[in-house]
mmCIF file of C-alpha atoms in Angstrom:
data_model
loop_
_atom_site.group_PDB
_atom_site.id
_atom_site.type_symbol
_atom_site.label_atom_id
_atom_site.label_comp_id
_atom_site.label_asym_id
_atom_site.label_seq_id
_atom_site.Cartn_x
_atom_site.Cartn_y
_atom_site.Cartn_z
ATOM 1 C CA THR A 1 6.279 -17.685 -16.963
ATOM 2 C CA ASP A 2 5.987 -14.064 -15.391
ATOM 3 C CA ARG A 3 5.987 -12.197 -19.167
ATOM 4 C CA TRP A 4 2.758 -13.958 -21.022
ATOM 5 C CA ARG A 5 -0.788 -14.952 -19.697
ATOM 6 C CA MET A 6 -1.436 -18.654 -18.909
ATOM 7 C CA VAL A 7 -3.832 -20.210 -20.286
ATOM 8 C CA ILE A 8 -6.306 -22.283 -17.605
ATOM 9 C CA ASP A 9 -9.611 -23.425 -16.562
ATOM 10 C CA ASP A 10 -12.041 -22.319 -14.442
ATOM 11 C CA ALA A 11 -11.124 -25.058 -10.971
ATOM 12 C CA ASP A 12 -7.548 -24.159 -11.480
ATOM 13 C CA ARG A 13 -9.039 -20.603 -11.038
ATOM 14 C CA GLN A 14 -10.515 -21.228 -8.349
ATOM 15 C CA VAL A 15 -7.526 -23.136 -6.414
ATOM 16 C CA LEU A 16 -5.509 -20.222 -7.867
ATOM 17 C CA GLN A 17 -7.727 -17.551 -6.025
ATOM 18 C CA ARG A 18 -7.531 -18.798 -2.912
ATOM 19 C CA ARG A 19 -3.927 -19.423 -2.338
ATOM 20 C CA THR A 20 -3.693 -16.622 -3.228
ATOM 21 C CA LEU A 21 -6.160 -15.629 -0.993
ATOM 22 C CA VAL A 22 -3.736 -16.998 1.825
ATOM 23 C CA THR A 23 -0.701 -15.474 0.552
ATOM 24 C CA LEU A 24 -1.911 -11.935 0.641
ATOM 25 C CA SER A 25 -4.325 -12.587 3.846
ATOM 26 C CA ILE A 26 -0.169 -13.310 5.279
ATOM 27 C CA SER A 27 1.563 -10.556 4.019
ATOM 28 C CA GLN A 28 -1.366 -7.424 4.528
ATOM 29 C CA VAL A 29 -1.245 -8.804 8.262
ATOM 30 C CA LEU A 30 2.865 -8.193 8.227
ATOM 31 C CA GLY A 31 2.705 -4.920 6.659
ATOM 32 C CA SER A 32 0.060 -3.144 8.454
ATOM 33 C CA ALA A 33 2.153 -4.267 11.557
ATOM 34 C CA GLY A 34 4.943 -2.507 10.103
ATOM 35 C CA LEU A 35 3.285 0.078 8.963
ATOM 36 C CA THR A 36 0.801 1.046 12.059
ATOM 37 C CA SER A 37 4.076 0.968 13.906
ATOM 38 C CA GLY A 38 5.800 3.634 12.653
ATOM 39 C CA ILE A 39 2.529 5.719 12.056
ATOM 40 C CA THR A 40 1.734 5.422 15.824
ATOM 41 C CA VAL A 41 4.841 7.722 17.092
ATOM 42 C CA GLY A 42 5.593 9.323 14.141
ATOM 43 C CA GLY A 43 3.742 12.268 14.906
ATOM 44 C CA LEU A 44 4.874 12.353 18.360
ATOM 45 C CA ILE A 45 8.607 12.260 17.279
ATOM 46 C CA ALA A 46 7.607 14.985 14.521
ATOM 47 C CA LYS A 47 6.415 17.043 17.413
ATOM 48 C CA ASP A 48 9.161 16.024 19.706
ATOM 49 C CA LEU A 49 12.325 18.052 16.728
ATOM 50 C CA LEU A 50 10.090 20.544 15.584
ATOM 51 C CA ASP A 51 8.808 21.800 19.482
ATOM 52 C CA GLY A 52 5.349 22.295 17.980
ATOM 53 C CA ASP A 53 2.422 21.071 16.025
ATOM 54 C CA THR A 54 2.185 23.532 13.497
ATOM 55 C CA PHE A 55 4.306 20.660 10.715
ATOM 56 C CA ALA A 56 4.140 17.654 12.979
ATOM 57 C CA GLY A 57 1.673 16.381 10.552
ATOM 58 C CA LEU A 58 4.017 16.067 7.692
ATOM 59 C CA SER A 59 5.681 12.961 9.321
ATOM 60 C CA THR A 60 1.785 12.192 8.715
ATOM 61 C CA ALA A 61 1.894 13.366 5.730
ATOM 62 C CA SER A 62 5.237 12.695 4.294
ATOM 63 C CA LEU A 63 4.684 8.740 4.388
ATOM 64 C CA THR A 64 1.226 9.163 2.519
ATOM 65 C CA ILE A 65 3.278 11.682 -0.593
ATOM 66 C CA GLY A 66 6.050 8.973 -0.305
ATOM 67 C CA SER A 67 2.978 5.815 -1.001
ATOM 68 C CA ALA A 68 1.326 8.287 -4.233
ATOM 69 C CA LEU A 69 4.828 8.165 -5.909
ATOM 70 C CA GLY A 70 4.939 4.734 -4.779
ATOM 71 C CA SER A 71 1.731 3.100 -5.833
ATOM 72 C CA ALA A 72 2.494 5.033 -9.070
ATOM 73 C CA GLN A 73 5.391 3.191 -9.746
ATOM 74 C CA LEU A 74 4.913 0.014 -8.243
ATOM 75 C CA ALA A 75 1.416 0.346 -10.526
ATOM 76 C CA ARG A 76 4.269 0.446 -13.727
ATOM 77 C CA LEU A 77 6.339 -2.166 -12.709
ATOM 78 C CA MET A 78 3.431 -4.891 -11.658
ATOM 79 C CA THR A 79 1.950 -3.676 -15.933
ATOM 80 C CA GLU A 80 5.800 -4.953 -16.765
ATOM 81 C CA ARG A 81 6.034 -8.182 -14.401
ATOM 82 C CA GLY A 82 2.853 -8.671 -12.244
ATOM 83 C CA ARG A 83 2.341 -7.902 -8.905
ATOM 84 C CA ARG A 84 4.719 -10.002 -7.076
ATOM 85 C CA PRO A 85 7.543 -8.393 -8.654
ATOM 86 C CA GLY A 86 6.021 -4.967 -7.988
ATOM 87 C CA LEU A 87 5.472 -6.021 -3.815
ATOM 88 C CA VAL A 88 8.791 -7.725 -2.953
ATOM 89 C CA THR A 89 9.271 -4.625 -4.305
ATOM 90 C CA GLY A 90 7.056 -2.101 -1.988
ATOM 91 C CA TYR A 91 8.441 -4.041 1.376
ATOM 92 C CA THR A 92 11.801 -4.061 0.803
ATOM 93 C CA VAL A 93 12.046 0.117 -0.388
ATOM 94 C CA ALA A 94 9.996 -0.037 3.644
ATOM 95 C CA VAL A 95 12.075 -1.853 5.029
ATOM 96 C CA LEU A 96 14.926 0.653 4.218
ATOM 97 C CA GLY A 97 12.145 3.841 5.245
ATOM 98 C CA ALA A 98 12.428 2.025 8.437
ATOM 99 C CA VAL A 99 15.841 1.857 9.556
ATOM 100 C CA LEU A 100 15.813 5.960 8.018
ATOM 101 C CA ALA A 101 13.898 6.917 10.834
ATOM 102 C CA ILE A 102 15.222 5.517 13.648
ATOM 103 C CA VAL A 103 18.652 6.937 12.918
ATOM 104 C CA ALA A 104 16.093 9.745 12.246
ATOM 105 C CA VAL A 105 15.387 9.732 15.956
ATOM 106 C CA GLN A 106 19.672 8.929 17.349
ATOM 107 C CA GLN A 107 19.953 12.119 15.618
ATOM 108 C CA ARG A 108 16.907 14.337 16.139
ATOM 109 C CA SER A 109 16.983 15.373 12.485
ATOM 110 C CA PHE A 110 13.871 15.876 11.044
ATOM 111 C CA ALA A 111 15.250 15.723 7.349
ATOM 112 C CA LEU A 112 16.041 12.231 7.813
ATOM 113 C CA LEU A 113 12.834 11.640 9.650
ATOM 114 C CA ILE A 114 10.844 12.875 6.689
ATOM 115 C CA ILE A 115 12.789 10.686 3.684
ATOM 116 C CA GLY A 116 12.387 7.561 6.322
ATOM 117 C CA SER A 117 8.184 8.449 6.240
ATOM 118 C CA VAL A 118 9.381 9.272 2.149
ATOM 119 C CA LEU A 119 10.156 5.256 2.038
ATOM 120 C CA LEU A 120 7.697 3.704 3.993
ATOM 121 C CA GLY A 121 5.235 5.174 2.200
ATOM 122 C CA ALA A 122 6.211 2.774 0.000
ATOM 123 C CA GLY A 123 4.893 -0.078 2.207
ATOM 124 C CA GLN A 124 1.530 1.647 2.965
ATOM 125 C CA ALA A 125 1.800 1.561 -0.864
ATOM 126 C CA SER A 126 2.138 -2.431 -1.511
ATOM 127 C CA ASN A 127 -0.949 -2.433 1.133
ATOM 128 C CA LEU A 128 -2.702 -1.095 -1.024
ATOM 129 C CA LEU A 129 -1.978 -2.611 -3.990
ATOM 130 C CA THR A 130 -2.694 -6.208 -2.424
ATOM 131 C CA ARG A 131 -6.169 -5.366 -2.417
ATOM 132 C CA TYR A 132 -6.613 -4.942 -6.371
ATOM 133 C CA ALA A 133 -3.855 -7.936 -6.529
ATOM 134 C CA ALA A 134 -7.081 -10.124 -4.695
ATOM 135 C CA ALA A 135 -9.347 -9.620 -7.323
ATOM 136 C CA ASP A 136 -7.585 -10.293 -10.577
ATOM 137 C CA LEU A 137 -9.236 -13.433 -10.839
ATOM 138 C CA ALA A 138 -12.349 -13.497 -8.249
ATOM 139 C CA SER A 139 -15.422 -13.349 -10.358
ATOM 140 C CA PRO A 140 -17.562 -10.576 -10.468
ATOM 141 C CA ASP A 141 -20.228 -11.032 -8.764
ATOM 142 C CA GLN A 142 -16.746 -12.046 -5.570
ATOM 143 C CA ARG A 143 -14.939 -8.729 -6.797
ATOM 144 C CA ALA A 144 -15.438 -6.864 -3.385
ATOM 145 C CA ARG A 145 -15.609 -9.295 -0.574
ATOM 146 C CA ALA A 146 -12.142 -10.400 -2.504
ATOM 147 C CA ILE A 147 -10.923 -7.569 -1.714
ATOM 148 C CA SER A 148 -12.915 -6.719 1.877
ATOM 149 C CA ARG A 149 -11.055 -10.529 3.341
ATOM 150 C CA LEU A 150 -7.675 -8.090 2.490
ATOM 151 C CA VAL A 151 -9.063 -5.705 4.524
ATOM 152 C CA PHE A 152 -10.292 -7.317 6.635
ATOM 153 C CA MET A 153 -6.992 -9.169 7.673
ATOM 154 C CA SER A 154 -5.346 -5.840 8.263
ATOM 155 C CA THR A 155 -7.006 -5.606 10.930
ATOM 156 C CA PHE A 156 -4.685 -8.023 13.230
ATOM 157 C CA GLY A 157 -1.588 -6.530 12.082
ATOM 158 C CA ALA A 158 -2.954 -2.999 12.018
ATOM 159 C CA VAL A 159 -4.685 -2.912 15.319
ATOM 160 C CA ALA A 160 -1.443 -4.580 17.099
ATOM 161 C CA GLY A 161 1.168 -2.163 15.697
ATOM 162 C CA PRO A 162 -0.401 0.690 18.297
ATOM 163 C CA VAL A 163 -0.879 -1.306 20.696
ATOM 164 C CA MET A 164 2.769 -2.606 20.950
ATOM 165 C CA VAL A 165 4.026 0.679 21.547
ATOM 166 C CA GLY A 166 4.715 -0.150 24.723
ATOM 167 C CA LEU A 167 7.077 -2.850 23.880
ATOM 168 C CA GLY A 168 8.748 -0.724 20.518
ATOM 169 C CA GLU A 169 9.766 1.790 23.768
ATOM 170 C CA ALA A 170 10.958 -1.010 25.534
ATOM 171 C CA LEU A 171 12.846 -2.505 22.686
ATOM 172 C CA GLY A 172 15.108 0.960 21.703
ATOM 173 C CA ARG A 173 15.445 1.530 25.515
ATOM 174 C CA ALA A 174 17.256 -2.513 25.872
ATOM 175 C CA VAL A 175 18.859 -2.000 22.875
ATOM 176 C CA GLY A 176 19.854 1.667 23.423
ATOM 177 C CA ILE A 177 18.534 3.908 21.201
ATOM 178 C CA ASP A 178 15.683 6.057 22.226
ATOM 179 C CA GLU A 179 12.330 5.025 23.192
ATOM 180 C CA LEU A 180 10.365 6.597 20.645
ATOM 181 C CA ALA A 181 11.785 4.927 18.032
ATOM 182 C CA GLY A 182 11.864 0.995 19.322
ATOM 183 C CA PRO A 183 9.137 1.148 17.640
ATOM 184 C CA TYR A 184 10.768 1.473 13.683
ATOM 185 C CA LEU A 185 12.093 -1.993 14.601
ATOM 186 C CA PHE A 186 9.258 -4.027 14.798
ATOM 187 C CA SER A 187 8.589 -1.758 11.276
ATOM 188 C CA ALA A 188 11.377 -3.166 9.311
ATOM 189 C CA GLY A 189 10.994 -6.397 10.338
ATOM 190 C CA PHE A 190 7.745 -6.756 9.483
ATOM 191 C CA PHE A 191 7.632 -5.190 6.268
ATOM 192 C CA LEU A 192 11.275 -7.895 6.467
ATOM 193 C CA LEU A 193 8.806 -10.411 6.508
ATOM 194 C CA ALA A 194 5.897 -9.527 4.327
ATOM 195 C CA ALA A 195 8.033 -8.873 1.551
ATOM 196 C CA GLY A 196 9.846 -12.916 1.877
ATOM 197 C CA ILE A 197 5.940 -14.113 2.409
ATOM 198 C CA ALA A 198 5.150 -12.879 -1.072
ATOM 199 C CA ALA A 199 8.880 -13.755 -3.003
ATOM 200 C CA TRP A 200 7.882 -16.922 -1.636
ATOM 201 C CA ARG A 201 4.229 -17.858 -2.550
ATOM 202 C CA LEU A 202 3.341 -15.399 -5.150
ATOM 203 C CA ARG A 203 3.688 -18.426 -7.703
ATOM 204 C CA PRO A 204 1.748 -18.394 -10.160
ATOM 205 C CA ASP A 205 1.271 -14.506 -10.227
ATOM 206 C CA PRO A 206 -2.395 -14.164 -10.307
ATOM 207 C CA LEU A 207 -2.246 -10.425 -12.157
ATOM 208 C CA VAL A 208 0.795 -13.193 -15.234
ATOM 209 C CA VAL A 209 -2.925 -15.530 -14.589
ATOM 210 C CA ALA A 210 -5.205 -12.943 -15.110
ATOM 211 C CA GLY A 211 -3.667 -11.727 -18.456
ATOM 212 C CA GLY A 212 -2.827 -8.048 -16.752
ATOM 213 C CA VAL A 213 0.994 -8.135 -18.240
ATOM 214 C CA ARG A 214 2.598 -6.213 -20.786
ATOM 215 C CA ARG A 215 3.272 -9.247 -23.602
ATOM 216 C CA GLU A 216 6.428 -9.396 -25.100
ATOM 217 C CA GLY A 217 7.230 -7.027 -27.729
ATOM 218 C CA ALA A 218 3.486 -5.429 -26.639
ATOM 219 C CA PRO A 219 4.570 -1.455 -26.859
ATOM 220 C CA ARG A 220 4.996 -0.386 -23.313
ATOM 221 C CA THR A 221 2.199 1.191 -21.417
ATOM 222 C CA ARG A 222 3.851 4.556 -19.488
ATOM 223 C CA VAL A 223 1.467 5.056 -16.278
ATOM 224 C CA ASP A 224 0.329 8.224 -17.632
ATOM 225 C CA LEU A 225 -1.661 10.162 -14.095
ATOM 226 C CA VAL A 226 -2.956 12.591 -16.554
ATOM 227 C CA GLY A 227 -4.171 10.436 -18.982
ATOM 228 C CA SER A 228 -6.197 7.223 -16.448
ATOM 229 C CA LEU A 229 -7.252 10.349 -15.312
ATOM 230 C CA ARG A 230 -9.339 11.168 -18.032
ATOM 231 C CA LEU A 231 -10.580 7.049 -18.538
ATOM 232 C CA VAL A 232 -11.879 7.321 -15.246
ATOM 233 C CA MET A 233 -13.573 10.519 -14.982
ATOM 234 C CA ALA A 234 -14.673 9.612 -18.234
ATOM 235 C CA ARG A 235 -16.971 6.976 -16.973
ATOM 236 C CA PRO A 236 -19.290 7.771 -14.166
ATOM 237 C CA ASP A 237 -18.948 4.120 -12.061
ATOM 238 C CA ALA A 238 -15.284 5.385 -11.839
ATOM 239 C CA ARG A 239 -15.867 8.897 -11.138
ATOM 240 C CA LEU A 240 -17.275 8.619 -8.150
ATOM 241 C CA ALA A 241 -15.546 5.828 -7.112
ATOM 242 C CA LEU A 242 -12.203 7.876 -6.939
ATOM 243 C CA THR A 243 -14.305 10.420 -5.430
ATOM 244 C CA SER A 244 -14.626 8.212 -2.791
ATOM 245 C CA MET A 245 -11.309 6.644 -2.283
ATOM 246 C CA VAL A 246 -10.293 10.276 -2.151
ATOM 247 C CA VAL A 247 -12.692 11.833 -0.409
ATOM 248 C CA SER A 248 -12.458 8.856 2.685
ATOM 249 C CA GLN A 249 -8.945 8.389 2.613
ATOM 250 C CA VAL A 250 -9.119 12.825 3.323
ATOM 251 C CA VAL A 251 -11.568 13.202 6.019
ATOM 252 C CA MET A 252 -9.804 9.841 7.498
ATOM 253 C CA VAL A 253 -5.714 10.468 7.298
ATOM 254 C CA ALA A 254 -7.274 14.698 9.073
ATOM 255 C CA VAL A 255 -8.760 13.929 11.550
ATOM 256 C CA MET A 256 -6.425 10.873 12.545
ATOM 257 C CA THR A 257 -3.413 12.392 11.948
ATOM 258 C CA MET A 258 -4.236 15.049 14.727
ATOM 259 C CA THR A 259 -5.751 12.673 16.957
ATOM 260 C CA PRO A 260 -2.850 12.309 19.029
ATOM 261 C CA LEU A 261 -1.180 15.448 19.281
ATOM 262 C CA HIS A 262 -4.186 16.705 20.473
ATOM 263 C CA MET A 263 -4.810 13.658 23.392
ATOM 264 C CA ARG A 264 -1.378 14.763 24.414
ATOM 265 C CA ASP A 265 -2.528 18.650 24.816
ATOM 266 C CA HIS A 266 -4.644 17.683 27.295
ATOM 267 C CA ASP A 267 -2.663 15.209 29.413
ATOM 268 C CA HIS A 268 -3.706 12.293 28.257
ATOM 269 C CA SER A 269 -0.553 8.776 28.263
ATOM 270 C CA VAL A 270 1.135 7.410 25.631
ATOM 271 C CA GLN A 271 -0.956 3.874 25.978
ATOM 272 C CA LEU A 272 -3.549 5.962 25.936
ATOM 273 C CA VAL A 273 -2.949 7.345 22.196
ATOM 274 C CA GLY A 274 -1.877 4.073 21.388
ATOM 275 C CA PHE A 275 -5.585 2.430 22.078
ATOM 276 C CA VAL A 276 -7.384 4.840 20.722
ATOM 277 C CA LEU A 277 -5.933 4.331 17.492
ATOM 278 C CA ALA A 278 -6.283 0.371 17.536
ATOM 279 C CA VAL A 279 -9.246 1.119 18.527
ATOM 280 C CA HIS A 280 -9.221 3.357 14.598
ATOM 281 C CA ILE A 281 -8.119 0.845 13.046
ATOM 282 C CA ALA A 282 -10.169 -1.907 13.822
ATOM 283 C CA GLY A 283 -13.318 -0.019 12.534
ATOM 284 C CA MET A 284 -11.515 0.083 9.165
ATOM 285 C CA TYR A 285 -9.748 -2.846 8.577
ATOM 286 C CA ALA A 286 -13.030 -5.093 11.041
ATOM 287 C CA LEU A 287 -15.872 -4.758 9.142
ATOM 288 C CA ALA A 288 -14.183 -4.812 6.016
ATOM 289 C CA PRO A 289 -16.794 -8.604 5.273
ATOM 290 C CA PHE A 290 -19.640 -7.056 6.157
ATOM 291 C CA ILE A 291 -19.337 -4.447 3.739
ATOM 292 C CA GLY A 292 -18.034 -6.556 0.925
ATOM 293 C CA ARG A 293 -20.907 -8.837 1.339
ATOM 294 C CA LEU A 294 -23.123 -5.992 1.751
ATOM 295 C CA ASN A 295 -21.299 -4.343 -1.829
ATOM 296 C CA ASP A 296 -21.970 -7.357 -3.851
ATOM 297 C CA ARG A 297 -25.718 -7.688 -2.753
ATOM 298 C CA VAL A 298 -27.176 -3.926 -3.284
ATOM 299 C CA GLY A 299 -24.028 -2.037 -5.344
ATOM 300 C CA GLY A 300 -21.617 -0.324 -4.823
ATOM 301 C CA SER A 301 -23.234 3.269 -4.870
ATOM 302 C CA ARG A 302 -25.239 2.515 -2.206
ATOM 303 C CA VAL A 303 -22.449 1.778 -0.109
ATOM 304 C CA ILE A 304 -20.843 4.975 -0.792
ATOM 305 C CA ALA A 305 -23.461 6.643 0.364
ATOM 306 C CA ALA A 306 -23.536 4.712 3.861
ATOM 307 C CA ALA A 307 -19.827 5.700 3.735
ATOM 308 C CA GLY A 308 -20.638 9.134 3.795
ATOM 309 C CA ALA A 309 -22.690 9.420 6.073
ATOM 310 C CA VAL A 310 -20.366 7.265 8.442
ATOM 311 C CA LEU A 311 -17.886 9.907 7.954
ATOM 312 C CA ALA A 312 -19.930 12.767 8.782
ATOM 313 C CA LEU A 313 -21.250 11.101 12.078
ATOM 314 C CA SER A 314 -17.613 10.528 13.022
ATOM 315 C CA THR A 315 -16.080 13.627 12.590
ATOM 316 C CA ILE A 316 -19.550 15.429 14.406
ATOM 317 C CA ILE A 317 -18.154 13.873 17.505
ATOM 318 C CA THR A 318 -14.625 14.153 17.261
ATOM 319 C CA ALA A 319 -15.625 17.453 16.808
ATOM 320 C CA LEU A 320 -17.506 17.461 19.998
ATOM 321 C CA ALA A 321 -15.402 15.014 21.821
ATOM 322 C CA GLY A 322 -12.696 18.059 23.713
ATOM 323 C CA ALA A 323 -10.939 15.866 26.104
ATOM 324 C CA ALA A 324 -12.973 12.572 26.682
ATOM 325 C CA PRO A 325 -12.090 9.401 25.392
ATOM 326 C CA SER A 326 -14.559 8.030 25.781
ATOM 327 C CA LEU A 327 -16.130 10.842 22.356
ATOM 328 C CA LEU A 328 -12.790 9.866 20.656
ATOM 329 C CA PHE A 329 -13.107 6.472 20.771
ATOM 330 C CA VAL A 330 -16.908 6.432 19.107
ATOM 331 C CA GLY A 331 -15.709 9.085 16.741
ATOM 332 C CA LEU A 332 -12.162 7.641 15.378
ATOM 333 C CA PHE A 333 -14.359 3.767 15.458
ATOM 334 C CA LEU A 334 -16.709 5.240 12.942
ATOM 335 C CA LEU A 335 -13.778 7.308 11.194
ATOM 336 C CA GLY A 336 -12.452 3.888 10.118
ATOM 337 C CA VAL A 337 -15.697 2.329 9.174
ATOM 338 C CA GLY A 338 -16.526 4.929 6.656
ATOM 339 C CA TRP A 339 -12.985 5.021 5.616
ATOM 340 C CA SER A 340 -13.350 1.248 4.465
ATOM 341 C CA GLY A 341 -16.999 2.059 3.312
ATOM 342 C CA GLY A 342 -15.072 3.904 1.260
ATOM 343 C CA LEU A 343 -12.499 2.578 0.604
ATOM 344 C CA ILE A 344 -13.540 -1.146 -0.530
ATOM 345 C CA ALA A 345 -17.271 -0.237 -2.633
ATOM 346 C CA GLY A 346 -14.618 2.450 -4.189
ATOM 347 C CA SER A 347 -12.130 -0.315 -5.092
ATOM 348 C CA SER A 348 -14.230 -2.576 -6.802
ATOM 349 C CA MET A 349 -16.570 0.033 -8.643
ATOM 350 C CA LEU A 350 -13.545 0.709 -10.232
ATOM 351 C CA THR A 351 -12.105 -2.119 -10.923
ATOM 352 C CA ALA A 352 -15.298 -3.238 -12.814
ATOM 353 C CA SER A 353 -15.414 -0.431 -14.651
ATOM 354 C CA VAL A 354 -12.979 0.414 -16.825
ATOM 355 C CA PRO A 355 -11.235 -2.503 -19.278
ATOM 356 C CA LEU A 356 -8.714 -5.965 -18.322
ATOM 357 C CA GLU A 357 -5.953 -3.999 -20.305
ATOM 358 C CA GLN A 358 -5.587 0.028 -18.589
ATOM 359 C CA ARG A 359 -7.108 -1.711 -15.051
ATOM 360 C CA THR A 360 -3.505 -1.444 -13.437
ATOM 361 C CA ARG A 361 -2.007 1.769 -14.586
ATOM 362 C CA VAL A 362 -5.950 3.019 -13.481
ATOM 363 C CA GLN A 363 -5.932 1.629 -10.218
ATOM 364 C CA GLY A 364 -1.996 3.150 -9.745
ATOM 365 C CA ALA A 365 -2.514 6.194 -10.874
ATOM 366 C CA ALA A 366 -5.846 6.172 -8.456
ATOM 367 C CA ASP A 367 -3.952 5.461 -5.878
ATOM 368 C CA LEU A 368 -1.090 8.277 -6.718
ATOM 369 C CA SER A 369 -4.078 10.672 -6.538
ATOM 370 C CA MET A 370 -5.888 8.596 -2.975
ATOM 371 C CA SER A 371 -3.073 8.995 -1.158
ATOM 372 C CA LEU A 372 -1.492 12.647 -2.624
ATOM 373 C CA MET A 373 -4.858 13.780 -1.459
ATOM 374 C CA GLY A 374 -4.869 12.047 1.891
ATOM 375 C CA GLY A 375 -0.981 13.209 2.522
ATOM 376 C CA LEU A 376 -1.938 17.087 1.402
ATOM 377 C CA ALA A 377 -4.483 16.629 4.178
ATOM 378 C CA GLY A 378 -1.947 15.551 6.635
ATOM 379 C CA PHE A 379 0.554 17.835 6.579
ATOM 380 C CA SER A 380 -3.016 20.534 6.051
ATOM 381 C CA SER A 381 -4.298 19.767 8.912
ATOM 382 C CA GLY A 382 -1.271 20.569 11.988
ATOM 383 C CA PHE A 383 -1.822 24.397 10.422
ATOM 384 C CA VAL A 384 -5.628 23.903 11.067
ATOM 385 C CA LYS A 385 -5.284 22.630 14.571
ATOM 386 C CA GLN A 386 -2.212 24.453 15.435
ATOM 387 C CA SER A 387 -4.744 27.751 13.730
ATOM 388 C CA LEU A 388 -7.694 26.924 14.182
ATOM 389 C CA GLY A 389 -8.470 23.769 16.841
ATOM 390 C CA TYR A 390 -9.518 20.311 16.674
ATOM 391 C CA HIS A 391 -12.721 21.306 16.359
ATOM 392 C CA MET A 392 -13.405 22.662 13.333
ATOM 393 C CA LEU A 393 -10.593 20.908 11.045
ATOM 394 C CA SER A 394 -13.541 17.959 12.083
ATOM 395 C CA ASN A 395 -15.564 20.334 10.797
ATOM 396 C CA ALA A 396 -13.522 20.848 7.428
ATOM 397 C CA GLY A 397 -13.882 16.675 7.658
ATOM 398 C CA THR A 398 -17.658 15.947 8.651
ATOM 399 C CA LEU A 399 -18.158 19.302 5.161
ATOM 400 C CA ALA A 400 -15.905 16.796 2.425
ATOM 401 C CA ALA A 401 -18.293 13.373 3.487
ATOM 402 C CA GLY A 402 -21.679 15.202 3.362
ATOM 403 C CA LEU A 403 -20.457 16.295 0.020
ATOM 404 C CA LEU A 404 -19.927 12.482 -0.911
ATOM 405 C CA LEU A 405 -23.110 11.618 -0.443
ATOM 406 C CA VAL A 406 -24.716 13.882 -2.218
ATOM 407 C CA THR A 407 -22.555 12.908 -4.443
ATOM 408 C CA ALA A 408 -23.755 9.085 -4.146
ATOM 409 C CA VAL A 409 -27.654 9.683 -3.705
ATOM 410 C CA VAL A 410 -27.887 11.327 -6.963
ATOM 411 C CA ALA A 411 -25.601 8.646 -8.714
ATOM 412 C CA VAL A 412 -28.554 5.990 -6.869
ATOM 413 C CA ARG A 413 -31.277 8.031 -8.571
ATOM 414 C CA ALA A 414 -29.574 8.456 -11.952
ATOM 415 C CA PRO A 415 -30.691 6.897 -14.375
ATOM 416 C CA ARG A 416 -28.164 3.711 -15.147
ATOM 417 C CA SER A 417 -27.000 4.900 -19.019
ATOM 418 C CA THR A 418 -26.862 1.475 -21.052
ATOM 419 C CA GLY A 419 -24.030 3.469 -24.150
ATOM 420 C CA ALA A 420 -21.913 2.171 -20.740
ATOM 421 C CA PRO A 421 -18.341 0.933 -21.684
ATOM 422 C CA SER A 422 -18.595 -2.828 -20.652
ATOM 423 C CA ALA A 423 -16.551 -3.576 -16.977
ATOM 424 C CA SER A 424 -16.102 -7.331 -18.186
#
């Protein structure tokens, strides 16, 4: 059942892991398409409703804050009942968020747009938590590769979302709604399909098989952010892992959120904005298998150092890009690659550095922290762009990425402690 640990042999575990990865891959493609369909136009809708850039970042910020809140709640649900109920709940809430966003555009209500974006964040939380589900049954030497496969599969849905903006606008006109609301129709449909796939095929539940679900009669474990972060901070590997995830998310969200508005300031078309974001999202996901194999081979600290270097290079390019789309293509692609390296290496290192019985709540707390800081970055990015310029926003990203690089290099060179708690 889904209420206690299932005992299976290694051969059956490998078969179940393959089935789990296929199921998660399908739901991840659909969920990513649903998410990016809305993200692409969210900032533009906010700017249109508010007639300015200053608070335009609130749309993306609300989504990432919703992801932060959703991560904690879905992690608690997963601890109690398994991965499947958590993923299905997150995707279903995101369907409601997409519907509310459509209503917000029709009613020209910024408040409704923010509420819809927060609920859409539950879909992003589910997408992020699938990478941990992929690692539940993976052997230690295959964990990063399993995570990277899920990140890679996001490519197909995530690239499709921005590219389909034009089709979404046409669909909106065809059904009699505002053309900027059209892409949210795709969001609702994709999230609904993702929920159905997870509910139908994620059986038996990988977290149940791994023994990570609370047993009947066992005391309930509250998802305590402070306690979980204390556990992380007590372990050097977990500390570096969380730093990598947070910095990568902050730099990526801040620069990515303001890029469409920066391009529109220079009279670039919505379609060109969609293509730049598609290239960015391809960078986020397309090289994930290579990053996963590299992580398993050379170690997470080195991959995190490389991610910091790539993030720094990307923001230097965007700071110098001005209105040149060619440089923005390059900068946004590298921004995605750096984010991918920081997320995959950080997620794998975090999973390996905490005991099984504490793993799910720590994962939820880490994703909450990552998404919350990303949300703050998205919110503040509009103020920075409005008052100081897009180039200064990129410069701030360069500084943060440089600090991550230095932290990772120090960790690579530090002697390994023999008294650290066992990750296995």
